[in-house]
GROMACS .gro file of C-alpha atoms in nm:
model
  237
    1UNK     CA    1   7.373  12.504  11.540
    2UNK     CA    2   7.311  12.778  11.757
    3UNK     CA    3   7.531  13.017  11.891
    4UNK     CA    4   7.510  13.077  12.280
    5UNK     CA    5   7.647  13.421  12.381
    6UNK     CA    6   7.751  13.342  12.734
    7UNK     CA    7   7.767  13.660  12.951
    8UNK     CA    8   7.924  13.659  13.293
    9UNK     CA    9   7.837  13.850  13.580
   10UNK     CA   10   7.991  14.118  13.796
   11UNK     CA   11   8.312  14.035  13.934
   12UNK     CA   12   8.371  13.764  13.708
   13UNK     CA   13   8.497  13.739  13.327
   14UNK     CA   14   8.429  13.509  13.030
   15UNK     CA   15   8.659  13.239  13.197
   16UNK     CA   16   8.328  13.143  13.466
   17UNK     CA   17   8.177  12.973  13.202
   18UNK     CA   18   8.502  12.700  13.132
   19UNK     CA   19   8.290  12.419  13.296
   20UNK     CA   20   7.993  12.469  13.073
   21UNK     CA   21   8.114  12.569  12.729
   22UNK     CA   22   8.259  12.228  12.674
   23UNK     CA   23   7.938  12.091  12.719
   24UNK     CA   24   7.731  12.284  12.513
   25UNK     CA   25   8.025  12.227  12.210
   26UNK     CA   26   7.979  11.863  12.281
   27UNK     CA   27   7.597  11.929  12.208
   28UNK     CA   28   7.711  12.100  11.867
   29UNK     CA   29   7.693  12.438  11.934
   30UNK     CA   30   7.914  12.762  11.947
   31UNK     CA   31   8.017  12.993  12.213
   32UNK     CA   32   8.091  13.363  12.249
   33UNK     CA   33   8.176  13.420  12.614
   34UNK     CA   34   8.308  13.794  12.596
   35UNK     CA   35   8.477  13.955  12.914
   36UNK     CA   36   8.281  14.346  12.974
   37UNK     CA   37   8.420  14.594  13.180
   38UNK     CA   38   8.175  14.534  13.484
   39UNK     CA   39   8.482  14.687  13.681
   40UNK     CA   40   8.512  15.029  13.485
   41UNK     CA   41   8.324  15.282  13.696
   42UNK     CA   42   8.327  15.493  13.359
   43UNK     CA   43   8.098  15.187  13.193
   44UNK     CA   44   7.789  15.131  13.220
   45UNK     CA   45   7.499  14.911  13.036
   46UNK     CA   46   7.498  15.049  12.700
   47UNK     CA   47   7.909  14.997  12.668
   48UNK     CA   48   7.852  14.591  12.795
   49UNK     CA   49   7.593  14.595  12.506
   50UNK     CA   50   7.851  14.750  12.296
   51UNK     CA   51   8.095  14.496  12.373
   52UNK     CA   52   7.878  14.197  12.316
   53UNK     CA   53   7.744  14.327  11.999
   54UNK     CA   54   8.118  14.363  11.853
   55UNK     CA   55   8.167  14.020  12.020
   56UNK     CA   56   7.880  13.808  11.784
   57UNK     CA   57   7.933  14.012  11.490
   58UNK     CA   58   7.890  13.803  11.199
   59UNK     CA   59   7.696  13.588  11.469
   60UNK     CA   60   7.339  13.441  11.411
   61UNK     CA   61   7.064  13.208  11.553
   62UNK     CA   62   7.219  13.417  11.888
   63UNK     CA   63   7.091  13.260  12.210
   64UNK     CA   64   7.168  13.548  12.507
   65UNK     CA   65   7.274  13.369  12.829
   66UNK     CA   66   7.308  13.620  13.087
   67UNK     CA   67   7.409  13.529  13.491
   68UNK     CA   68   7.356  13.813  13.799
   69UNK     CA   69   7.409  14.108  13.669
   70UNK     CA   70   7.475  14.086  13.332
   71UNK     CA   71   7.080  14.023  13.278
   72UNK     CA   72   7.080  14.415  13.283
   73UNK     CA   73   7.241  14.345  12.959
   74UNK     CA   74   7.044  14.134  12.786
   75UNK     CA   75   6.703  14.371  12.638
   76UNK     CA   76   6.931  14.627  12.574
   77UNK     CA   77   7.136  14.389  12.356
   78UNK     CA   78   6.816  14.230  12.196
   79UNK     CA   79   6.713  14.569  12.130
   80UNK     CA   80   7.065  14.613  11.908
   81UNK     CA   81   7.074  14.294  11.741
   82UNK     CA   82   6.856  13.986  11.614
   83UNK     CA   83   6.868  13.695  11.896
   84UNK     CA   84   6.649  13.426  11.905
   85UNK     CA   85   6.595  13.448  12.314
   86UNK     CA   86   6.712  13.561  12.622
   87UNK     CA   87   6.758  13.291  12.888
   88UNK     CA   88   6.845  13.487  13.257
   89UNK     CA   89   7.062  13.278  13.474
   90UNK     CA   90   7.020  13.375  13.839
   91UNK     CA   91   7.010  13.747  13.711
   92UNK     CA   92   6.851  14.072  13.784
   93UNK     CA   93   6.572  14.207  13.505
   94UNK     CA   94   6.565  14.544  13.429
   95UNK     CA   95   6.258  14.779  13.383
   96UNK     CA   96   6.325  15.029  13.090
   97UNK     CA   97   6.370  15.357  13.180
   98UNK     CA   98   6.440  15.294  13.533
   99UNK     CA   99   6.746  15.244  13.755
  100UNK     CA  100   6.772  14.873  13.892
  101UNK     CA  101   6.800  15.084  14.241
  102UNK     CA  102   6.485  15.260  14.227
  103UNK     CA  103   6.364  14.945  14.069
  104UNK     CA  104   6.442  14.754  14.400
  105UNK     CA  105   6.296  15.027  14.569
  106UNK     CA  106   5.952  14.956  14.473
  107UNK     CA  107   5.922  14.578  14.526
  108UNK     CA  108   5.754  14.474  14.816
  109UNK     CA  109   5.971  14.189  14.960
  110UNK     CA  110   6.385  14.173  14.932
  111UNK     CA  111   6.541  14.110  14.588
  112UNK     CA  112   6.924  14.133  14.692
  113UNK     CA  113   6.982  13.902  14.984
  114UNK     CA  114   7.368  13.882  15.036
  115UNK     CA  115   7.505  14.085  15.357
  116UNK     CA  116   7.619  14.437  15.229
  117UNK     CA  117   7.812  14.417  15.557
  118UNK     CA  118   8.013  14.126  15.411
  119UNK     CA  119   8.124  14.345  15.127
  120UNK     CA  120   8.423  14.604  15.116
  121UNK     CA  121   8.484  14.900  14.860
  122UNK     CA  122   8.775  14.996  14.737
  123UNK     CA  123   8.879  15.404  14.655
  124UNK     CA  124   8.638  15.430  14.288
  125UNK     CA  125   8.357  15.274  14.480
  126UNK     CA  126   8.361  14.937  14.387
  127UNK     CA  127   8.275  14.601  14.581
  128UNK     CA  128   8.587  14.412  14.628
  129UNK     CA  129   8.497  14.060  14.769
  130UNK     CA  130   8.715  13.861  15.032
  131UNK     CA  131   8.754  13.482  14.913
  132UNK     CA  132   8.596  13.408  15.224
  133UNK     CA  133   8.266  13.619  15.132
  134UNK     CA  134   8.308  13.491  14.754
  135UNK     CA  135   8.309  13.113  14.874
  136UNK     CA  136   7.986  13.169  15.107
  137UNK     CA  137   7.819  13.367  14.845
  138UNK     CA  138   7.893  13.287  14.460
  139UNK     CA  139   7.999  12.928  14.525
  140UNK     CA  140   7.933  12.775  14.864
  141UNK     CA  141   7.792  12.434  14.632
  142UNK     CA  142   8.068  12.422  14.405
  143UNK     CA  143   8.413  12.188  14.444
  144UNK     CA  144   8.643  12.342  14.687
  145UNK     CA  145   8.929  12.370  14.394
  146UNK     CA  146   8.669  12.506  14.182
  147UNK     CA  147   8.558  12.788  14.374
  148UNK     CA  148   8.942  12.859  14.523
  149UNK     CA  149   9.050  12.915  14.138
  150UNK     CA  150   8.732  13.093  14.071
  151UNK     CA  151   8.808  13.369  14.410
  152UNK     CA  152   9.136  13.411  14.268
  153UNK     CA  153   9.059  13.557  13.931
  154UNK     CA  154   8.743  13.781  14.076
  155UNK     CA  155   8.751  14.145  13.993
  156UNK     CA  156   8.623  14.453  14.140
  157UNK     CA  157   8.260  14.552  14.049
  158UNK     CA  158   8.170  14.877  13.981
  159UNK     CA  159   7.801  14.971  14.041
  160UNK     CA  160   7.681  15.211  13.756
  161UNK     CA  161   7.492  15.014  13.620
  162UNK     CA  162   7.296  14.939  13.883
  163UNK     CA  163   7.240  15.359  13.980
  164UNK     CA  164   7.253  15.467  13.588
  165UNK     CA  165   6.890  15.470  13.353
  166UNK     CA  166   6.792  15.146  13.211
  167UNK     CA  167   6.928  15.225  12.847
  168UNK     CA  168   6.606  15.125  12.660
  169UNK     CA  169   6.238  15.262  12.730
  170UNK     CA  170   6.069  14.933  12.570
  171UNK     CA  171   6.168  14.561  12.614
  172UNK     CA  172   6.251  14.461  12.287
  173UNK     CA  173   5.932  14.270  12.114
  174UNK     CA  174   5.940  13.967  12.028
  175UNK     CA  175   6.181  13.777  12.232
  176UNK     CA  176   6.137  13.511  12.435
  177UNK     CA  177   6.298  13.470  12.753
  178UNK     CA  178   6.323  13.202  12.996
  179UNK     CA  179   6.455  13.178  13.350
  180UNK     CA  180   6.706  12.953  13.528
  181UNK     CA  181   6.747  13.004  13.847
  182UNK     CA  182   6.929  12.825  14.194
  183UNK     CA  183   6.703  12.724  14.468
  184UNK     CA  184   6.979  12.809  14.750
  185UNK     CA  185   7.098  13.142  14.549
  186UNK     CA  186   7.239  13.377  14.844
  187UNK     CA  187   7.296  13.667  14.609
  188UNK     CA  188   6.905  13.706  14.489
  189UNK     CA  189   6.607  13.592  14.639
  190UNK     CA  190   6.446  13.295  14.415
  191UNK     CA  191   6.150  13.450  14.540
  192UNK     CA  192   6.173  13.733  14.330
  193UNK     CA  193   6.324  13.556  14.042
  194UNK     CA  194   5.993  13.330  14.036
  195UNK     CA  195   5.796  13.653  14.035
  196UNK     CA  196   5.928  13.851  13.811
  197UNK     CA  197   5.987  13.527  13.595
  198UNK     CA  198   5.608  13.467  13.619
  199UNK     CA  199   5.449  13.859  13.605
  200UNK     CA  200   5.716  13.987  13.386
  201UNK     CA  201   5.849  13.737  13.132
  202UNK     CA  202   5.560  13.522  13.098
  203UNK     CA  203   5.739  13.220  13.182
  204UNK     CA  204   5.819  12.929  13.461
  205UNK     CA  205   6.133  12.937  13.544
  206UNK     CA  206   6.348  12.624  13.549
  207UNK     CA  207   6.491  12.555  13.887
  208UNK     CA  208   6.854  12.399  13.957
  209UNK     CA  209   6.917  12.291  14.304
  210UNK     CA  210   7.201  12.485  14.323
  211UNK     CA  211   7.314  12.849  14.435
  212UNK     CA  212   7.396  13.160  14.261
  213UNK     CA  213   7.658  12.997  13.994
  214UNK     CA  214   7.517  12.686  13.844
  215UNK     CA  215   7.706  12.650  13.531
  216UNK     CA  216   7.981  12.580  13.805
  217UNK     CA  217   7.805  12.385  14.097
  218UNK     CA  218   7.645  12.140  13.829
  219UNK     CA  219   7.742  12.209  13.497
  220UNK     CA  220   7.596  11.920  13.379
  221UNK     CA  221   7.240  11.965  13.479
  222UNK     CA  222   7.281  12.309  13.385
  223UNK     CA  223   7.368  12.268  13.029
  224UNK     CA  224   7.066  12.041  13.009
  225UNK     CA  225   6.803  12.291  13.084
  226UNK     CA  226   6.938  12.546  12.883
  227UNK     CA  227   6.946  12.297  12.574
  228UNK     CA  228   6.577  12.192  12.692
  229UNK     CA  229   6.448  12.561  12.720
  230UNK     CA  230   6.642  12.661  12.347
  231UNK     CA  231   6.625  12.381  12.145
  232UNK     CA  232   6.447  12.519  11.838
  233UNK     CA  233   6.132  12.625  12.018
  234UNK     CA  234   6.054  12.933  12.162
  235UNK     CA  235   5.832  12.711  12.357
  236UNK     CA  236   5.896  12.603  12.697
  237UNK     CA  237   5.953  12.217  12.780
   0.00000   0.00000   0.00000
């Protein structure tokens, strides 16, 4: 049994997983799906890693499943704690020791795709979504009562970890990581993902045809892949 540390991504909490969990405890495994403060501008990286870490305490054979942003999260947390991989759902990748901004700033083609335009701030500086611009971007696939629940419980996101320091100045040895992404993701390009997935992490990323949230568009076929990619190999299917 393996335990699969289920990390949401900005705007969102440990609840955006309530489609998939069941699933994976059907498949006889356990589930850690702790809420971070992605909505503190005082927090960045290294107190989500904090977080987690107290979260799977005790934990082991510790699967990291990170979505959007929370796969800033995920080396800095394999740096701090055993885990047997890192699977990035949709998510960005860090580079150690430098900012995901200036990261984005040197990659030749685009890496965030949704309309900044389309997003408001609120006083602190945070993105506050309409459920209009939510819908369209996060879950424009999924159920219409799915994504109307999922709108109402959205948070704020605050943005320092995308302008702070990559906590870590190696990726953590040792650890695999695999790559599911959604064909019609508006947030990130699957461009990208499929490069970085390939030049980066050394892997081929498994491809849902689905947007940015899969574990809620098809939970089924999600739950799948990420049993296929973890199931005691570090080996890809």
């Amino acid at each position: 049994m393996a335990t699969f540390v289920l990390i949401h991504g900005g705007g969102h909490g440990g609840w955006c997983w309530e489609r998939a969990a069941p699933l994976i405890h059907r498949a006889g495994h356990h589930t850690v799906a702790p809420d971070l403060p992605m909505d503190d501008v005082e927090a960045g990286v290294r107190e989500w890693a904090d977080v987690i870490c107290s979260a799977t305490s005790g934990e082991t054979d510790v699967i990291l499943v990170g979505h959007s942003m929370a796969g800033l999260a995920l080396p800095v947390v394999a740096s701090m704690r055993p885990v047997l991989r890192m699977v990035f759902v949709a998510a960005t990748v860090p580079l150690p020791g430098m900012s995901w901004t200036d990261y984005i700033d040197t990659q030749a083609g685009p890496v965030v795709t949704m309309n900044p335009e389309a997003v408001v701030y609120d006083s602190l500086g945070r993105s506050v979504m309409s459920k209009q611009t939510a819908t369209e971007v996060f879950y424009h696939d999924c159920p219409p009562g799915i994504a109307s629940a999922a709108c109402e419980r959205l948070r704020p996101i605050a943005f320092t970890s995308w302008t702070e320091l990559c906590p870590i100045n190696e990726w953590p040895n040792g650890v695999p990581s695999s790559v599911i992404l959604g064909a019609h993701d508006r947030v990130l390009a699957p461009t990208w993902i499929r490069a970085v997935a390939r030049d980066r992490l050394h892997t081929m990323p498994v491809e849902l045809p689905t947007g940015h949230s899969p574990f809620y568009a098809a939970p089924q076929a999600f739950v799948d892949a990420l049993l296929a990619l973890t199931n005691g190999s570090t080996d890809q299917p």
